[in-house]
Short mmCIF file of C-alpha atoms in Angstrom, two decimals:
data_model
loop_
_atom_site.label_atom_id
_atom_site.label_comp_id
_atom_site.label_asym_id
_atom_site.label_seq_id
_atom_site.Cartn_x
_atom_site.Cartn_y
_atom_site.Cartn_z
CA MET A 556 102.08 153.66 100.29
CA ALA A 557 105.10 152.23 102.13
CA ALA A 558 104.62 149.00 104.05
CA ARG A 559 104.30 149.55 107.76
CA ARG A 560 106.99 148.26 110.05
CA SER A 561 106.04 144.95 111.60
CA ARG A 562 105.86 144.68 115.37
CA ILE A 563 106.46 140.95 114.98
CA PRO A 564 110.19 140.09 114.93
CA ALA A 565 111.82 137.60 112.57
CA THR A 566 113.13 134.35 114.02
CA LYS A 567 116.81 133.43 113.71
CA TYR A 568 116.95 129.72 112.97
CA PRO A 569 120.29 129.04 111.25
CA VAL A 570 120.22 127.69 107.70
CA GLU A 571 123.03 125.87 105.88
CA ARG A 572 122.51 124.87 102.23
CA PHE A 573 124.46 122.82 99.71
CA THR A 574 123.84 120.60 96.69
CA LEU A 575 125.35 117.17 96.08
CA ASP A 576 126.87 116.24 92.74
CA ASN A 577 123.76 114.17 91.93
CA GLY A 578 121.55 117.26 92.26
CA LEU A 579 120.07 116.59 95.72
CA ARG A 580 119.55 119.88 97.54
CA VAL A 581 120.28 119.79 101.27
CA VAL A 582 119.19 122.16 104.05
CA LEU A 583 120.61 121.87 107.58
CA SER A 584 119.35 123.82 110.60
CA PRO A 585 121.19 123.07 113.86
CA ASP A 586 119.40 123.48 117.19
CA ARG A 587 121.14 122.01 120.22
CA SER A 588 118.34 122.79 122.69
CA ALA A 589 117.05 119.18 122.79
CA PRO A 590 118.60 115.84 121.71
CA VAL A 591 116.20 115.22 118.83
CA VAL A 592 116.26 115.61 115.05
CA GLY A 593 113.68 116.04 112.32
CA VAL A 594 114.50 114.63 108.88
CA ALA A 595 112.36 115.48 105.85
CA VAL A 596 112.67 114.54 102.19
CA VAL A 597 110.43 116.42 99.77
CA TYR A 598 109.99 115.37 96.14
CA ASP A 599 108.69 117.84 93.57
CA VAL A 600 105.74 115.68 92.58
CA GLY A 601 102.17 115.87 93.75
CA ILE A 602 98.55 115.50 92.79
CA ARG A 603 98.91 117.97 89.91
CA SER A 604 101.67 115.79 88.45
CA GLU A 605 99.69 112.58 87.93
CA PRO A 606 98.62 111.71 84.37
CA GLU A 607 95.06 111.55 83.10
CA GLY A 608 93.57 108.14 83.64
CA ARG A 609 95.67 107.66 86.77
CA THR A 610 93.87 109.75 89.37
CA GLY A 611 95.24 109.07 92.84
CA PHE A 612 98.55 107.79 91.51
CA ALA A 613 100.75 110.27 93.44
CA HIS A 614 99.14 109.24 96.72
CA LEU A 615 99.31 105.56 95.78
CA PHE A 616 103.01 105.92 95.08
CA GLU A 617 103.55 107.51 98.49
CA HIS A 618 102.21 104.27 99.97
CA LEU A 619 104.52 102.20 97.79
CA MET A 620 107.54 104.05 99.14
CA PHE A 621 106.95 102.35 102.52
CA GLN A 622 106.89 98.80 101.12
CA GLY A 623 110.60 98.06 101.24
CA SER A 624 113.54 99.46 99.33
CA GLU A 625 116.78 98.44 97.61
CA ASN A 626 118.39 96.86 100.68
CA LEU A 627 115.46 96.56 103.07
CA GLU A 628 112.53 94.20 103.21
CA LYS A 629 108.91 95.22 103.61
CA LEU A 630 108.18 96.89 107.00
CA ALA A 631 111.91 97.36 107.71
CA HIS A 632 111.51 101.14 107.63
CA PHE A 633 108.83 100.91 110.32
CA ARG A 634 110.97 98.61 112.47
CA HIS A 635 114.15 100.67 112.27
CA VAL A 636 112.52 104.02 113.03
CA GLN A 637 110.27 102.80 115.82
CA GLY A 638 113.08 100.67 117.23
CA ALA A 639 115.12 103.84 117.66
CA GLY A 640 112.27 105.53 119.53
CA GLY A 641 111.19 107.60 116.55
CA THR A 642 108.09 108.28 114.51
CA PHE A 643 107.62 108.63 110.74
CA ASN A 644 105.09 109.29 108.02
CA GLY A 645 104.57 110.77 104.58
CA SER A 646 101.90 112.85 102.85
CA THR A 647 100.85 113.81 99.35
CA HIS A 648 100.04 117.42 98.49
CA LEU A 649 99.05 119.31 95.35
CA ASP A 650 102.65 120.25 94.51
CA TYR A 651 104.89 117.86 96.46
CA THR A 652 105.16 114.62 98.41
CA ASP A 653 107.03 114.44 101.69
CA TYR A 654 108.55 111.70 103.84
CA TYR A 655 109.81 112.37 107.34
CA GLU A 656 111.16 111.02 110.62
CA TYR A 657 111.36 112.46 114.12
CA LEU A 658 114.02 110.66 116.17
CA PRO A 659 116.53 110.91 119.00
CA ALA A 660 119.63 112.73 117.73
CA ASN A 661 121.78 109.60 117.96
CA ALA A 662 119.57 107.94 115.31
CA LEU A 663 120.21 110.56 112.61
CA GLU A 664 122.37 108.27 110.51
CA ARG A 665 119.70 105.58 110.62
CA ALA A 666 117.12 107.97 109.17
CA LEU A 667 119.50 109.15 106.46
CA PHE A 668 120.27 105.57 105.45
CA LEU A 669 116.57 104.71 105.25
CA GLU A 670 115.68 107.72 103.10
CA ALA A 671 118.68 107.26 100.81
CA ASP A 672 117.88 103.59 100.32
CA ARG A 673 114.38 104.21 99.07
CA MET A 674 115.58 107.15 96.98
CA ARG A 675 117.71 104.58 95.14
CA GLY A 676 114.70 102.40 94.57
CA PRO A 677 111.54 101.21 96.34
CA ARG A 678 110.36 97.61 95.94
CA LEU A 679 107.87 98.02 93.12
CA THR A 680 106.37 94.54 92.86
CA GLU A 681 102.96 93.32 91.72
CA GLU A 682 102.24 92.09 95.24
CA ASN A 683 103.08 95.45 96.83
CA LEU A 684 101.10 97.36 94.20
CA ARG A 685 97.94 95.29 94.58
CA ASN A 686 98.18 95.40 98.36
CA GLN A 687 98.54 99.19 98.45
CA VAL A 688 95.77 99.74 95.92
CA ASP A 689 93.49 97.95 98.38
CA VAL A 690 94.82 100.07 101.26
CA VAL A 691 94.19 103.31 99.37
CA LYS A 692 90.69 102.17 98.35
CA GLU A 693 89.89 101.51 102.01
CA GLU A 694 91.24 104.95 102.91
CA ILE A 695 88.88 106.49 100.35
CA ARG A 696 85.95 104.52 101.79
CA VAL A 697 86.75 105.72 105.32
CA ASN A 698 87.62 109.34 104.55
CA VAL A 699 85.30 110.12 101.62
CA LEU A 700 82.62 107.61 100.66
CA ASN A 701 81.40 106.57 104.11
CA ARG A 702 81.86 109.87 105.96
CA PRO A 703 79.44 112.81 106.07
CA TYR A 704 80.86 115.66 103.97
CA GLY A 705 83.63 113.36 102.76
CA GLY A 706 85.92 115.24 100.38
CA PHE A 707 84.12 118.52 101.05
CA PRO A 708 85.30 120.91 99.85
CA TRP A 709 88.80 120.00 98.63
CA LEU A 710 87.65 117.25 96.25
CA THR A 711 84.24 118.64 95.34
CA LEU A 712 84.99 122.35 94.86
CA SER A 713 88.20 122.15 92.84
CA PRO A 714 86.42 121.00 89.62
CA VAL A 715 84.02 123.93 89.96
CA VAL A 716 86.70 126.62 90.18
CA PHE A 717 89.17 124.94 87.81
CA ASP A 718 88.86 123.43 84.32
CA THR A 719 92.08 121.57 83.51
CA PHE A 720 92.76 118.02 84.61
CA PRO A 721 95.82 118.78 86.81
CA ASN A 722 93.91 121.35 88.87
CA ALA A 723 90.39 119.91 88.84
CA HIS A 724 90.65 116.15 89.19
CA ASP A 725 90.08 113.95 92.25
CA GLY A 726 93.47 113.61 93.94
CA TYR A 727 92.32 110.63 95.99
CA GLY A 728 91.57 108.77 92.78
CA SER A 729 88.82 106.66 91.29
CA PHE A 730 88.70 102.95 92.02
CA ASP A 731 88.88 102.19 88.27
CA ASP A 732 92.07 104.23 87.83
CA LEU A 733 93.69 102.75 90.93
CA GLU A 734 92.81 99.15 90.07
CA SER A 735 94.17 99.44 86.53
CA ALA A 736 97.56 100.86 87.62
CA THR A 737 100.55 98.71 86.64
CA VAL A 738 104.02 98.08 88.00
CA ASP A 739 105.53 99.44 84.78
CA GLU A 740 103.68 102.72 85.36
CA ALA A 741 104.96 102.83 88.93
CA VAL A 742 108.54 102.26 87.75
CA ASP A 743 108.18 105.01 85.16
CA PHE A 744 106.70 107.38 87.77
CA PHE A 745 109.63 106.68 90.09
CA HIS A 746 112.29 107.24 87.46
CA ARG A 747 110.64 110.42 86.26
CA PHE A 748 109.78 112.16 89.52
CA TYR A 749 111.75 110.49 92.33
CA ALA A 750 115.10 111.69 91.05
CA SER A 751 117.79 113.08 93.32
CA GLY A 752 117.67 116.26 91.26
CA ASN A 753 113.95 116.54 92.01
CA ALA A 754 114.30 116.24 95.79
CA VAL A 755 115.23 118.26 98.87
CA LEU A 756 116.59 116.81 102.11
CA ALA A 757 116.21 118.90 105.26
CA VAL A 758 117.57 118.09 108.71
CA SER A 759 116.81 120.20 111.77
CA GLY A 760 117.73 119.69 115.40
CA ASP A 761 120.65 118.51 117.51
CA ILE A 762 123.28 118.20 114.79
CA ASP A 763 126.84 119.27 114.16
CA VAL A 764 126.81 120.76 110.66
CA ALA A 765 130.15 119.29 109.61
CA GLU A 766 129.26 115.81 110.88
CA ALA A 767 125.75 115.95 109.37
CA THR A 768 127.21 117.04 106.03
CA MET A 769 129.57 114.06 106.09
CA LEU A 770 126.70 111.68 106.87
CA VAL A 771 124.53 113.12 104.09
CA GLU A 772 127.35 112.73 101.59
CA ARG A 773 128.02 109.19 102.81
CA HIS A 774 124.47 107.98 102.34
CA PHE A 775 123.12 110.11 99.49
CA GLY A 776 126.28 110.85 97.52
CA ASP A 777 126.14 107.63 95.50
CA VAL A 778 122.42 107.81 94.69
CA PRO A 779 122.37 107.78 90.88
CA ALA A 780 122.04 111.26 89.39
CA ARG A 781 118.83 111.96 87.51
CA PRO A 782 117.70 115.49 86.67
CA ALA A 783 114.41 117.04 87.66
CA PRO A 784 111.73 116.79 84.98
CA ASP A 785 110.37 119.97 83.43
CA ARG A 786 107.37 121.20 85.41
CA PRO A 787 104.38 122.17 83.23
CA ASP A 788 102.61 125.49 83.57
CA PHE A 789 99.38 124.72 85.42
CA GLY A 790 97.98 128.25 85.09
CA GLU A 791 94.34 128.90 84.13
CA PRO A 792 92.34 132.07 83.42
CA ASP A 793 90.42 133.57 86.34
CA LEU A 794 86.64 133.29 86.47
CA THR A 795 84.60 136.15 85.06
CA VAL A 796 81.17 134.61 85.68
CA GLU A 797 79.99 133.04 88.93
CA ARG A 798 79.86 129.25 89.00
CA ARG A 799 77.54 127.31 91.31
CA THR A 800 76.66 123.67 91.60
CA SER A 801 75.36 121.23 94.20
CA TYR A 802 75.24 117.55 95.06
CA THR A 803 73.40 115.36 97.54
CA ASP A 804 75.45 113.76 100.30
CA ARG A 805 73.52 110.70 101.49
CA LEU A 806 75.23 110.83 104.90
CA ALA A 807 75.20 114.58 105.57
CA PRO A 808 72.63 115.59 108.22
CA MET A 809 72.69 119.34 107.43
CA PRO A 810 73.37 121.59 104.44
CA ALA A 811 76.78 123.12 103.74
CA VAL A 812 78.32 125.45 101.18
CA ALA A 813 81.88 126.32 100.22
CA SER A 814 83.16 129.09 97.95
CA ALA A 815 86.52 129.75 96.33
CA TRP A 816 88.17 132.75 94.69
CA ARG A 817 91.47 132.81 92.84
CA VAL A 818 94.31 134.69 94.58
CA PRO A 819 97.69 136.07 93.44
CA ASP A 820 100.58 133.73 92.68
CA PRO A 821 102.27 133.02 96.04
CA LEU A 822 105.67 132.61 94.36
CA THR A 823 105.80 135.77 92.26
CA ASP A 824 103.61 138.08 94.36
CA LEU A 825 104.08 137.08 97.99
CA THR A 826 103.09 140.52 99.25
CA GLY A 827 99.80 140.45 97.36
CA TYR A 828 99.19 136.85 98.38
CA LEU A 829 99.77 137.53 102.09
CA ALA A 830 96.97 140.11 102.07
CA TYR A 831 94.52 137.27 101.30
CA VAL A 832 96.09 135.03 103.95
CA VAL A 833 95.44 137.75 106.53
CA LEU A 834 91.98 138.47 105.11
CA ALA A 835 90.91 134.82 105.58
CA GLU A 836 91.86 135.07 109.26
CA VAL A 837 90.11 138.42 109.71
CA LEU A 838 86.94 136.87 108.30
CA THR A 839 86.85 133.53 110.11
CA ASP A 840 89.40 132.99 112.90
CA GLY A 841 87.94 133.33 116.39
CA ASP A 842 84.68 134.50 117.92
CA ALA A 843 85.50 138.14 117.17
CA SER A 844 86.11 137.54 113.46
CA ARG A 845 83.83 139.18 110.90
CA LEU A 846 81.87 136.20 109.61
CA VAL A 847 81.71 134.30 112.89
CA GLU A 848 80.28 137.36 114.62
CA ARG A 849 77.73 138.00 111.86
CA LEU A 850 76.70 134.55 110.63
CA VAL A 851 77.12 132.38 113.73
CA GLN A 852 76.45 134.73 116.63
CA ARG A 853 74.07 137.38 115.26
CA ASP A 854 72.15 135.90 112.33
CA ARG A 855 72.58 132.25 113.37
CA THR A 856 72.40 131.22 109.73
CA VAL A 857 75.43 128.92 110.00
CA THR A 858 76.78 126.67 112.73
CA SER A 859 80.46 126.82 111.76
CA ILE A 860 82.80 128.66 109.40
CA GLY A 861 86.26 128.00 108.03
CA GLY A 862 88.48 130.22 105.91
CA TYR A 863 91.90 129.40 104.50
CA LEU A 864 94.22 129.55 101.50
CA ASN A 865 94.93 126.42 99.44
CA PHE A 866 92.48 123.52 99.29
CA MET A 867 94.75 121.54 101.62
CA GLY A 868 94.85 124.28 104.22
CA ASP A 869 98.48 125.43 104.42
CA PRO A 870 99.04 128.77 102.66
CA PHE A 871 102.82 128.41 102.49
CA ASP A 872 103.25 125.14 100.61
CA VAL A 873 101.37 125.71 97.36
CA ARG A 874 102.05 127.15 93.93
CA ASP A 875 99.81 128.97 91.49
CA PRO A 876 96.96 128.57 90.75
CA THR A 877 95.44 128.51 94.21
CA VAL A 878 92.41 129.88 96.00
CA LEU A 879 90.93 131.41 99.12
CA VAL A 880 88.21 129.11 100.48
CA LEU A 881 85.28 129.94 102.75
CA GLN A 882 83.19 127.01 103.95
CA HIS A 883 80.01 127.05 106.03
CA HIS A 884 77.86 124.40 107.69
CA LEU A 885 74.23 125.41 108.07
CA PRO A 886 71.48 124.35 110.51
CA PRO A 887 68.63 122.16 109.24
CA GLY A 888 66.68 124.01 106.56
CA GLY A 889 69.40 126.66 106.27
CA ASP A 890 69.29 129.11 103.36
CA VAL A 891 72.49 128.91 101.30
CA ASP A 892 71.55 131.92 99.15
CA ARG A 893 71.16 134.06 102.26
CA VAL A 894 74.56 132.95 103.57
CA LEU A 895 76.29 133.87 100.30
CA ARG A 896 74.53 137.25 100.19
CA THR A 897 75.64 137.97 103.75
CA VAL A 898 79.24 137.07 102.92
CA ASP A 899 79.08 139.53 100.02
CA GLU A 900 77.70 142.22 102.36
CA GLU A 901 80.49 141.71 104.88
CA LEU A 902 83.17 141.77 102.18
CA ASP A 903 81.73 145.01 100.79
CA ARG A 904 81.59 146.51 104.28
CA LEU A 905 85.19 145.57 104.99
CA ALA A 906 86.38 146.95 101.65
CA ALA A 907 84.50 150.23 102.13
CA ASP A 908 84.83 150.88 105.86
CA GLY A 909 88.06 149.13 106.77
CA LEU A 910 88.91 147.34 109.99
CA THR A 911 88.07 148.32 113.54
CA GLU A 912 90.75 149.56 115.91
CA GLY A 913 93.06 146.73 116.93
CA GLU A 914 91.40 144.18 114.62
CA LEU A 915 94.35 143.80 112.26
CA ALA A 916 97.00 143.76 114.98
CA ARG A 917 95.07 141.12 116.94
CA THR A 918 94.72 138.93 113.88
CA GLN A 919 98.38 139.25 112.90
CA ALA A 920 99.57 138.45 116.42
CA ARG A 921 97.47 135.28 116.43
CA MET A 922 98.77 134.27 113.00
CA ALA A 923 102.37 134.86 114.05
CA THR A 924 101.79 132.72 117.14
CA HIS A 925 100.58 129.86 114.96
CA LEU A 926 103.55 130.19 112.60
CA LEU A 927 106.03 130.23 115.48
CA ARG A 928 104.38 127.25 117.14
CA ASP A 929 104.36 125.22 113.92
CA THR A 930 108.12 125.62 113.48
CA ASP A 931 109.12 125.45 117.14
CA ALA A 932 109.43 121.67 116.88
CA VAL A 933 112.42 120.59 114.78
CA LEU A 934 110.33 118.34 112.51
CA GLY A 935 107.94 121.16 111.62
CA ARG A 936 110.97 123.33 110.90
CA ALA A 937 112.57 120.70 108.65
CA LEU A 938 109.36 120.18 106.68
CA ARG A 939 108.74 123.91 106.18
CA MET A 940 112.37 124.57 105.16
CA ALA A 941 112.34 121.65 102.71
CA VAL A 942 109.21 122.95 100.95
CA LEU A 943 110.49 126.53 100.87
CA GLU A 944 113.73 125.28 99.31
CA GLN A 945 111.81 123.16 96.82
CA GLN A 946 109.41 125.87 95.72
CA ARG A 947 111.39 129.08 96.26
CA ASP A 948 115.09 128.20 96.72
CA GLU A 949 114.70 130.15 99.95
CA PRO A 950 114.43 127.98 103.10
CA GLY A 951 115.41 130.94 105.28
CA LEU A 952 112.06 132.54 104.42
CA LEU A 953 110.75 130.49 107.35
CA ASN A 954 112.39 133.08 109.61
CA GLU A 955 110.72 135.99 107.83
CA LEU A 956 107.12 134.77 107.52
CA PRO A 957 105.87 135.99 110.94
CA ARG A 958 107.38 139.43 110.28
CA LEU A 959 105.98 139.57 106.73
CA VAL A 960 102.49 138.69 107.98
CA GLY A 961 102.83 141.55 110.46
CA GLU A 962 103.67 144.00 107.66
CA VAL A 963 100.39 143.51 105.78
CA THR A 964 98.50 146.81 105.91
CA GLU A 965 94.83 147.58 106.38
CA GLU A 966 94.74 149.01 102.85
CA GLN A 967 96.01 145.73 101.44
CA VAL A 968 93.40 143.72 103.33
CA ARG A 969 90.64 146.05 102.16
CA ALA A 970 91.85 145.77 98.54
CA ALA A 971 91.86 141.97 98.82
CA ALA A 972 88.30 141.98 100.19
CA ALA A 973 87.20 144.15 97.27
CA MET A 974 88.47 141.48 94.84
CA LEU A 975 86.24 138.72 96.27
CA ARG A 976 83.35 139.54 93.95
CA PRO A 977 80.45 137.18 93.14
CA GLU A 978 81.46 137.02 89.47
CA ARG A 979 84.86 135.60 90.48
CA ARG A 980 83.35 133.05 92.86
CA ALA A 981 82.86 129.31 92.49
CA SER A 982 80.56 127.63 95.01
CA ILE A 983 79.35 124.14 95.78
CA GLU A 984 76.37 123.30 97.96
CA VAL A 985 75.92 120.08 99.93
CA ILE A 986 72.29 119.00 99.98
CA PRO A 987 71.76 116.78 103.04
CA GLY A 988 70.52 113.27 102.33
CA GLY A 989 71.05 111.88 105.82
CA ALA A 990 68.62 113.98 107.84
CA ARG A 991 66.21 111.08 108.27
#
């Protein structure tokens, strides 16, 4: 059946691409509507890249990249960006690590200098390493160990659905692995993964393309050339038998359960993948969605529901293998088995009976609104284009995503729902230990 014509138009953000002699890929997207710029550098290294025995190392290294660089002392990056009226940060994902600045347009060169300087070499000292190990450990205490439902479900469900170390391990890291990390390992990690040939620079906002190109070449052109390392195949077989497990969370006041199913490869089968992206929204986004209406409003067997692609929540920045996740928080004494049975019933009903009139169009319009909002700001645009260049060599796909979401058909959504069978499901239950 031919794909239906989308009622959602494509955007028209301009895209200019080139590659420096040292292998750095560059994406420029001018937008003169406001005197601001977003600068993003994405390295093709993430949680799946870290070696066994060094859980949390990719995230730890992200911290080290802010501890001074070849020509700048510790905290200089903070001072120079904030002194220009800008903001900055970085984040570690399954398949990449990003660093970014949002600044007034007249501070573009400052941001380019800062990023180029740490691409040449961060200050990897014993003092910086030990200090940042302690910072990361405290982050784990705050976000995982001392928080109800900490790490649920992205840390706790991945080892249920996956078997291999790259896909299943704790990306935040164990204290033992973090504490035993060495400077030599950090240096090796930098030289292997933080190569100019393994990075993408994206700039969006109030720029002149010719001038921005000259500034990029000035600051990044002499970064030593190092090629991108070979990326392993992280693929795993799909599940054929349901997997379920549970654990007690000493701080959780109520039960919870999360389930995951494998989905098509987003890089080689975007059309098939998008059907699951839309399905997750049909099931869980808004009071009129299938599972909210049934489980929250009618049956009252859960208090909240979430549904999304990719354990880290963004469906458009992940490679295969990845999953569709449904997570539920239950009231005191809630019946997890009943919740899972009801989810199966609603998936079967959707696959057999299809969607109600206007249900798909309403969902797609809401999704397109979110996509357009996320890339309306120049920093969001730069980050999305950098990742699309890194993973697909296609930063202009940013313009097409709202339209492509709008072209998903009811038949495709129904077929996706039919694939979410219990025998392909991995689930983890949180048993509350904090009710008293």
